[in-house]
Each structure stands twice: as structure tokens, then as C-alpha cells.
Amino acid sequence: MRPDQFTRLNYSHCGPHGLSEGERIVLWMLRQWVTARVLGQEPGARLSREAGTLVSPRVAAAFILMMTAIEGQVRRPLCVSAPCCKGYAEDEQRLVTACGVCPASPEMAGRLLEALVVMPESVTVSARFLNMALSHEGKALPMRFDEPETPVAPVKRPTLH
């Protein structure tokens, strides 16, 4: 399957077993963002179109805001799995978990994001906005403060950088 065909897959096929619908949406949008970068496309336009239709324009705008904040201060290239991958890369886990915990514990979200960005505060604020947008659509992110009963192993390949 070519990278440009991944948009035909919706978020329900994204990521490992046990993720909530909201977590799958965030993971799918992250992978769509990276796919757009790899293809030389403008990711904001792609997500406005794809996520705006599939989820909502508000969620798409919140995610675009968060990714713009991340890209403006990223420490290193993010390690993100291919769009069709059932695995879950460590950077994906950090970002999705930070989005979930930021309303209850911005400090914990900041600690999760420190490995990815220089100043996690701005990303934490935009992650909270994304969480609120998802909640408004009935797809709130869970607050995962503890380890899952069956840990999800990070995937090393295939990745897109």
C-alpha cells in the first residue's frame, strides 16, 4: 500500500488493541500529519480536509494547533509508526498519554512531553484544547496514570520520520 492510500483507512484501524476511540483519533491524526510531511504535502490542509470530515473541524483545528506548537520546538525527529501499523511507537505513546492527562495534571503532561519539545508548556495548553475538542464530540481521552494490565510494547519499525 502506498503512503497516499493510507487516508482511505479511518482511525478505527489505527494503533494497538485497548485504545479508546479518542486515543485512536489522536494517533491517526499524528500519523496523517507525518505521512503528509513525507509526501511533501501541507499537513494542516490535509488534516483540515481529512480529520475535519471524519471527526470534526474543531478537533482538526485543535490538533493542527498542537502539532504546530510541537514542530516549532521539537528536540529531534519524532518516531511515528506507519499509518497502517497496529503498533505504538514511544513518541506516539508520550503524545497521546500527555493529551489524556493534561486536564488533570499539566505537570505530568509536561514531563511526558519534555523528551519531545524544548518548552512543553505551550504544547500542554494546546493538548488540553485538543482534549476538550474531542470531549465535545463525545470522544474524550482517558486519563491513564498507571500502567495498563497488559503493557503495549513499543514498535521500532516501520516508522516514518
PDB file of C-alpha atoms in Angstrom:
ATOM      1  CA  MET A   1       0.000   0.000   0.000  1.00  0.00           C
ATOM      2  CA  ARG A   2       1.352   3.440  -0.952  1.00  0.00           C
ATOM      3  CA  PRO A   3       1.505   6.173   1.742  1.00  0.00           C
ATOM      4  CA  ASP A   4      -1.126   8.271  -0.077  1.00  0.00           C
ATOM      5  CA  GLN A   5      -3.589   5.378   0.183  1.00  0.00           C
ATOM      6  CA  PHE A   6      -3.488   5.440   3.999  1.00  0.00           C
ATOM      7  CA  THR A   7      -6.020   8.266   4.123  1.00  0.00           C
ATOM      8  CA  ARG A   8      -8.651   5.807   2.986  1.00  0.00           C
ATOM      9  CA  LEU A   9      -8.232   3.968   6.273  1.00  0.00           C
ATOM     10  CA  ASN A  10     -10.095   5.603   9.089  1.00  0.00           C
ATOM     11  CA  TYR A  11      -8.953   5.923  12.657  1.00  0.00           C
ATOM     12  CA  SER A  12     -10.736   2.772  13.865  1.00  0.00           C
ATOM     13  CA  HIS A  13      -7.933   0.692  12.297  1.00  0.00           C
ATOM     14  CA  CYS A  14      -5.144   2.697  13.907  1.00  0.00           C
ATOM     15  CA  GLY A  15      -2.964   1.512  16.769  1.00  0.00           C
ATOM     16  CA  PRO A  16      -2.948  -1.377  19.209  1.00  0.00           C
ATOM     17  CA  HIS A  17      -5.883  -3.072  20.893  1.00  0.00           C
ATOM     18  CA  GLY A  18      -7.164  -1.327  24.018  1.00  0.00           C
ATOM     19  CA  LEU A  19      -7.042   2.290  22.875  1.00  0.00           C
ATOM     20  CA  SER A  20     -10.134   4.426  23.297  1.00  0.00           C
ATOM     21  CA  GLU A  21     -11.783   5.995  20.262  1.00  0.00           C
ATOM     22  CA  GLY A  22     -10.312   9.387  21.178  1.00  0.00           C
ATOM     23  CA  GLU A  23      -6.814   7.934  21.505  1.00  0.00           C
ATOM     24  CA  ARG A  24      -7.158   6.278  18.104  1.00  0.00           C
ATOM     25  CA  ILE A  25      -8.208   9.596  16.587  1.00  0.00           C
ATOM     26  CA  VAL A  26      -5.161  11.411  18.004  1.00  0.00           C
ATOM     27  CA  LEU A  27      -2.853   8.612  16.880  1.00  0.00           C
ATOM     28  CA  TRP A  28      -4.434   8.564  13.406  1.00  0.00           C
ATOM     29  CA  MET A  29      -4.088  12.351  13.061  1.00  0.00           C
ATOM     30  CA  LEU A  30      -0.436  12.196  14.155  1.00  0.00           C
ATOM     31  CA  ARG A  31       0.287   9.531  11.557  1.00  0.00           C
ATOM     32  CA  GLN A  32      -1.586  11.511   8.899  1.00  0.00           C
ATOM     33  CA  TRP A  33       0.497  14.587   9.776  1.00  0.00           C
ATOM     34  CA  VAL A  34       3.757  12.679   9.370  1.00  0.00           C
ATOM     35  CA  THR A  35       2.533  10.997   6.172  1.00  0.00           C
ATOM     36  CA  ALA A  36       1.776  14.422   4.702  1.00  0.00           C
ATOM     37  CA  ARG A  37       5.295  15.613   5.602  1.00  0.00           C
ATOM     38  CA  VAL A  38       6.843  12.521   3.978  1.00  0.00           C
ATOM     39  CA  LEU A  39       4.767  13.086   0.821  1.00  0.00           C
ATOM     40  CA  GLY A  40       5.727  16.763   0.696  1.00  0.00           C
ATOM     41  CA  GLN A  41       2.169  17.900   1.370  1.00  0.00           C
ATOM     42  CA  GLU A  42       0.962  20.605   3.736  1.00  0.00           C
ATOM     43  CA  PRO A  43      -0.199  18.603   6.788  1.00  0.00           C
ATOM     44  CA  GLY A  44      -2.554  21.302   8.062  1.00  0.00           C
ATOM     45  CA  ALA A  45      -4.517  21.331   4.813  1.00  0.00           C
ATOM     46  CA  ARG A  46      -4.575  17.540   4.708  1.00  0.00           C
ATOM     47  CA  LEU A  47      -5.889  17.261   8.266  1.00  0.00           C
ATOM     48  CA  SER A  48      -8.399  20.060   7.844  1.00  0.00           C
ATOM     49  CA  ARG A  49      -9.856  18.079   4.970  1.00  0.00           C
ATOM     50  CA  GLU A  50      -9.492  14.513   6.282  1.00  0.00           C
ATOM     51  CA  ALA A  51      -9.997  14.906  10.042  1.00  0.00           C
ATOM     52  CA  GLY A  52     -12.474  17.734   9.582  1.00  0.00           C
ATOM     53  CA  THR A  53     -14.695  15.384   7.610  1.00  0.00           C
ATOM     54  CA  LEU A  54     -14.063  12.221   9.620  1.00  0.00           C
ATOM     55  CA  VAL A  55     -14.177  13.703  13.141  1.00  0.00           C
ATOM     56  CA  SER A  56     -14.924  17.462  13.231  1.00  0.00           C
ATOM     57  CA  PRO A  57     -13.382  20.762  12.100  1.00  0.00           C
ATOM     58  CA  ARG A  58     -12.869  21.747  15.766  1.00  0.00           C
ATOM     59  CA  VAL A  59     -10.835  18.616  16.518  1.00  0.00           C
ATOM     60  CA  ALA A  60      -8.813  19.067  13.326  1.00  0.00           C
ATOM     61  CA  ALA A  61      -8.045  22.707  14.225  1.00  0.00           C
ATOM     62  CA  ALA A  62      -7.029  21.766  17.781  1.00  0.00           C
ATOM     63  CA  PHE A  63      -4.704  19.051  16.522  1.00  0.00           C
ATOM     64  CA  ILE A  64      -3.148  21.349  13.921  1.00  0.00           C
ATOM     65  CA  LEU A  65      -2.511  23.919  16.665  1.00  0.00           C
ATOM     66  CA  MET A  66      -0.812  21.304  18.833  1.00  0.00           C
ATOM     67  CA  MET A  67       1.370  19.959  16.018  1.00  0.00           C
ATOM     68  CA  THR A  68       2.376  23.474  15.009  1.00  0.00           C
ATOM     69  CA  ALA A  69       3.484  24.064  18.615  1.00  0.00           C
ATOM     70  CA  ILE A  70       5.422  20.790  18.587  1.00  0.00           C
ATOM     71  CA  GLU A  71       7.128  21.405  15.257  1.00  0.00           C
ATOM     72  CA  GLY A  72       8.146  24.891  16.354  1.00  0.00           C
ATOM     73  CA  GLN A  73      10.303  23.494  19.150  1.00  0.00           C
ATOM     74  CA  VAL A  74      10.860  19.812  18.526  1.00  0.00           C
ATOM     75  CA  ARG A  75      14.069  18.408  20.087  1.00  0.00           C
ATOM     76  CA  ARG A  76      14.558  15.675  17.477  1.00  0.00           C
ATOM     77  CA  PRO A  77      12.582  13.980  14.715  1.00  0.00           C
ATOM     78  CA  LEU A  78       9.551  12.210  16.143  1.00  0.00           C
ATOM     79  CA  CYS A  79       9.429   8.442  15.839  1.00  0.00           C
ATOM     80  CA  VAL A  80       5.986   7.646  14.436  1.00  0.00           C
ATOM     81  CA  SER A  81       4.732   4.305  13.119  1.00  0.00           C
ATOM     82  CA  ALA A  82       3.400   3.859   9.609  1.00  0.00           C
ATOM     83  CA  PRO A  83      -0.317   4.712   9.324  1.00  0.00           C
ATOM     84  CA  CYS A  84      -1.474   1.096   8.975  1.00  0.00           C
ATOM     85  CA  CYS A  85       0.696  -0.205  11.832  1.00  0.00           C
ATOM     86  CA  LYS A  86      -1.085  -1.822  14.766  1.00  0.00           C
ATOM     87  CA  GLY A  87       1.877  -0.976  16.999  1.00  0.00           C
ATOM     88  CA  TYR A  88       2.531   2.121  19.031  1.00  0.00           C
ATOM     89  CA  ALA A  89       5.878   3.953  18.965  1.00  0.00           C
ATOM     90  CA  GLU A  90       7.177   5.530  22.188  1.00  0.00           C
ATOM     91  CA  ASP A  91       6.784   9.109  20.921  1.00  0.00           C
ATOM     92  CA  GLU A  92       3.195   8.313  19.951  1.00  0.00           C
ATOM     93  CA  GLN A  93       2.553   6.923  23.432  1.00  0.00           C
ATOM     94  CA  ARG A  94       4.001  10.038  25.065  1.00  0.00           C
ATOM     95  CA  LEU A  95       1.911  12.398  22.976  1.00  0.00           C
ATOM     96  CA  VAL A  96      -1.391  10.512  23.280  1.00  0.00           C
ATOM     97  CA  THR A  97      -0.939   9.982  27.030  1.00  0.00           C
ATOM     98  CA  ALA A  98       0.014  13.642  27.569  1.00  0.00           C
ATOM     99  CA  CYS A  99      -3.169  14.712  25.767  1.00  0.00           C
ATOM    100  CA  GLY A 100      -5.191  12.482  28.078  1.00  0.00           C
ATOM    101  CA  VAL A 101      -3.660  13.534  31.389  1.00  0.00           C
ATOM    102  CA  CYS A 102      -3.179  17.266  30.741  1.00  0.00           C
ATOM    103  CA  PRO A 103      -6.594  18.383  32.120  1.00  0.00           C
ATOM    104  CA  ALA A 104      -5.935  16.649  35.436  1.00  0.00           C
ATOM    105  CA  SER A 105      -2.165  17.007  35.643  1.00  0.00           C
ATOM    106  CA  PRO A 106      -0.482  19.531  33.341  1.00  0.00           C
ATOM    107  CA  GLU A 107       2.770  18.831  35.195  1.00  0.00           C
ATOM    108  CA  MET A 108       2.688  15.151  34.289  1.00  0.00           C
ATOM    109  CA  ALA A 109       1.808  16.004  30.682  1.00  0.00           C
ATOM    110  CA  GLY A 110       4.780  18.381  30.620  1.00  0.00           C
ATOM    111  CA  ARG A 111       7.111  15.675  31.900  1.00  0.00           C
ATOM    112  CA  LEU A 112       5.893  13.316  29.177  1.00  0.00           C
ATOM    113  CA  LEU A 113       6.486  15.980  26.520  1.00  0.00           C
ATOM    114  CA  GLU A 114       9.934  17.096  27.757  1.00  0.00           C
ATOM    115  CA  ALA A 115      11.619  14.395  25.673  1.00  0.00           C
ATOM    116  CA  LEU A 116       9.907  15.716  22.540  1.00  0.00           C
ATOM    117  CA  VAL A 117       9.920  19.516  22.826  1.00  0.00           C
ATOM    118  CA  VAL A 118      12.035  22.278  24.339  1.00  0.00           C
ATOM    119  CA  MET A 119       9.202  24.053  26.199  1.00  0.00           C
ATOM    120  CA  PRO A 120       6.341  21.635  26.893  1.00  0.00           C
ATOM    121  CA  GLU A 121       4.041  24.266  28.431  1.00  0.00           C
ATOM    122  CA  SER A 122       2.690  25.556  25.099  1.00  0.00           C
ATOM    123  CA  VAL A 123       2.150  22.032  23.826  1.00  0.00           C
ATOM    124  CA  THR A 124       0.371  21.117  27.066  1.00  0.00           C
ATOM    125  CA  VAL A 125      -2.043  24.025  26.618  1.00  0.00           C
ATOM    126  CA  SER A 126      -2.813  23.013  23.028  1.00  0.00           C
ATOM    127  CA  ALA A 127      -3.120  19.338  24.079  1.00  0.00           C
ATOM    128  CA  ARG A 128      -5.702  20.384  26.652  1.00  0.00           C
ATOM    129  CA  PHE A 129      -7.619  22.238  23.936  1.00  0.00           C
ATOM    130  CA  LEU A 130      -7.492  19.090  21.784  1.00  0.00           C
ATOM    131  CA  ASN A 131      -8.774  17.021  24.688  1.00  0.00           C
ATOM    132  CA  MET A 132     -11.660  19.466  25.181  1.00  0.00           C
ATOM    133  CA  ALA A 133     -12.497  19.399  21.449  1.00  0.00           C
ATOM    134  CA  LEU A 134     -12.565  15.598  21.485  1.00  0.00           C
ATOM    135  CA  SER A 135     -14.716  15.644  24.617  1.00  0.00           C
ATOM    136  CA  HIS A 136     -17.159  17.995  22.900  1.00  0.00           C
ATOM    137  CA  GLU A 137     -17.512  15.348  20.163  1.00  0.00           C
ATOM    138  CA  GLY A 138     -18.104  12.592  22.747  1.00  0.00           C
ATOM    139  CA  LYS A 139     -14.616  11.137  22.303  1.00  0.00           C
ATOM    140  CA  ALA A 140     -12.844  12.246  25.471  1.00  0.00           C
ATOM    141  CA  LEU A 141      -9.394  10.864  26.120  1.00  0.00           C
ATOM    142  CA  PRO A 142      -8.913   8.651  29.164  1.00  0.00           C
ATOM    143  CA  MET A 143      -6.526   9.749  31.898  1.00  0.00           C
ATOM    144  CA  ARG A 144      -4.038   6.924  32.101  1.00  0.00           C
ATOM    145  CA  PHE A 145      -1.930   7.499  35.181  1.00  0.00           C
ATOM    146  CA  ASP A 146      -0.914   3.892  35.710  1.00  0.00           C
ATOM    147  CA  GLU A 147       0.485   1.100  33.615  1.00  0.00           C
ATOM    148  CA  PRO A 148      -2.021  -0.993  31.652  1.00  0.00           C
ATOM    149  CA  GLU A 149      -2.585  -4.555  32.837  1.00  0.00           C
ATOM    150  CA  THR A 150      -1.051  -5.860  29.631  1.00  0.00           C
ATOM    151  CA  PRO A 151       1.671  -3.438  28.554  1.00  0.00           C
ATOM    152  CA  VAL A 152       1.786  -2.395  24.921  1.00  0.00           C
ATOM    153  CA  ALA A 153       5.282  -2.941  23.551  1.00  0.00           C
ATOM    154  CA  PRO A 154       6.748  -0.049  21.537  1.00  0.00           C
ATOM    155  CA  VAL A 155       7.312  -0.758  17.869  1.00  0.00           C
ATOM    156  CA  LYS A 156      10.681   0.024  16.310  1.00  0.00           C
ATOM    157  CA  ARG A 157       9.642  -0.411  12.631  1.00  0.00           C
ATOM    158  CA  PRO A 158       8.097   0.558  10.285  1.00  0.00           C
ATOM    159  CA  THR A 159       8.448   4.239  11.058  1.00  0.00           C
ATOM    160  CA  LEU A 160       8.234   7.487   9.155  1.00  0.00           C
ATOM    161  CA  HIS A 161      10.468  10.387  10.162  1.00  0.00           C
TER     162      HIS A 161
END
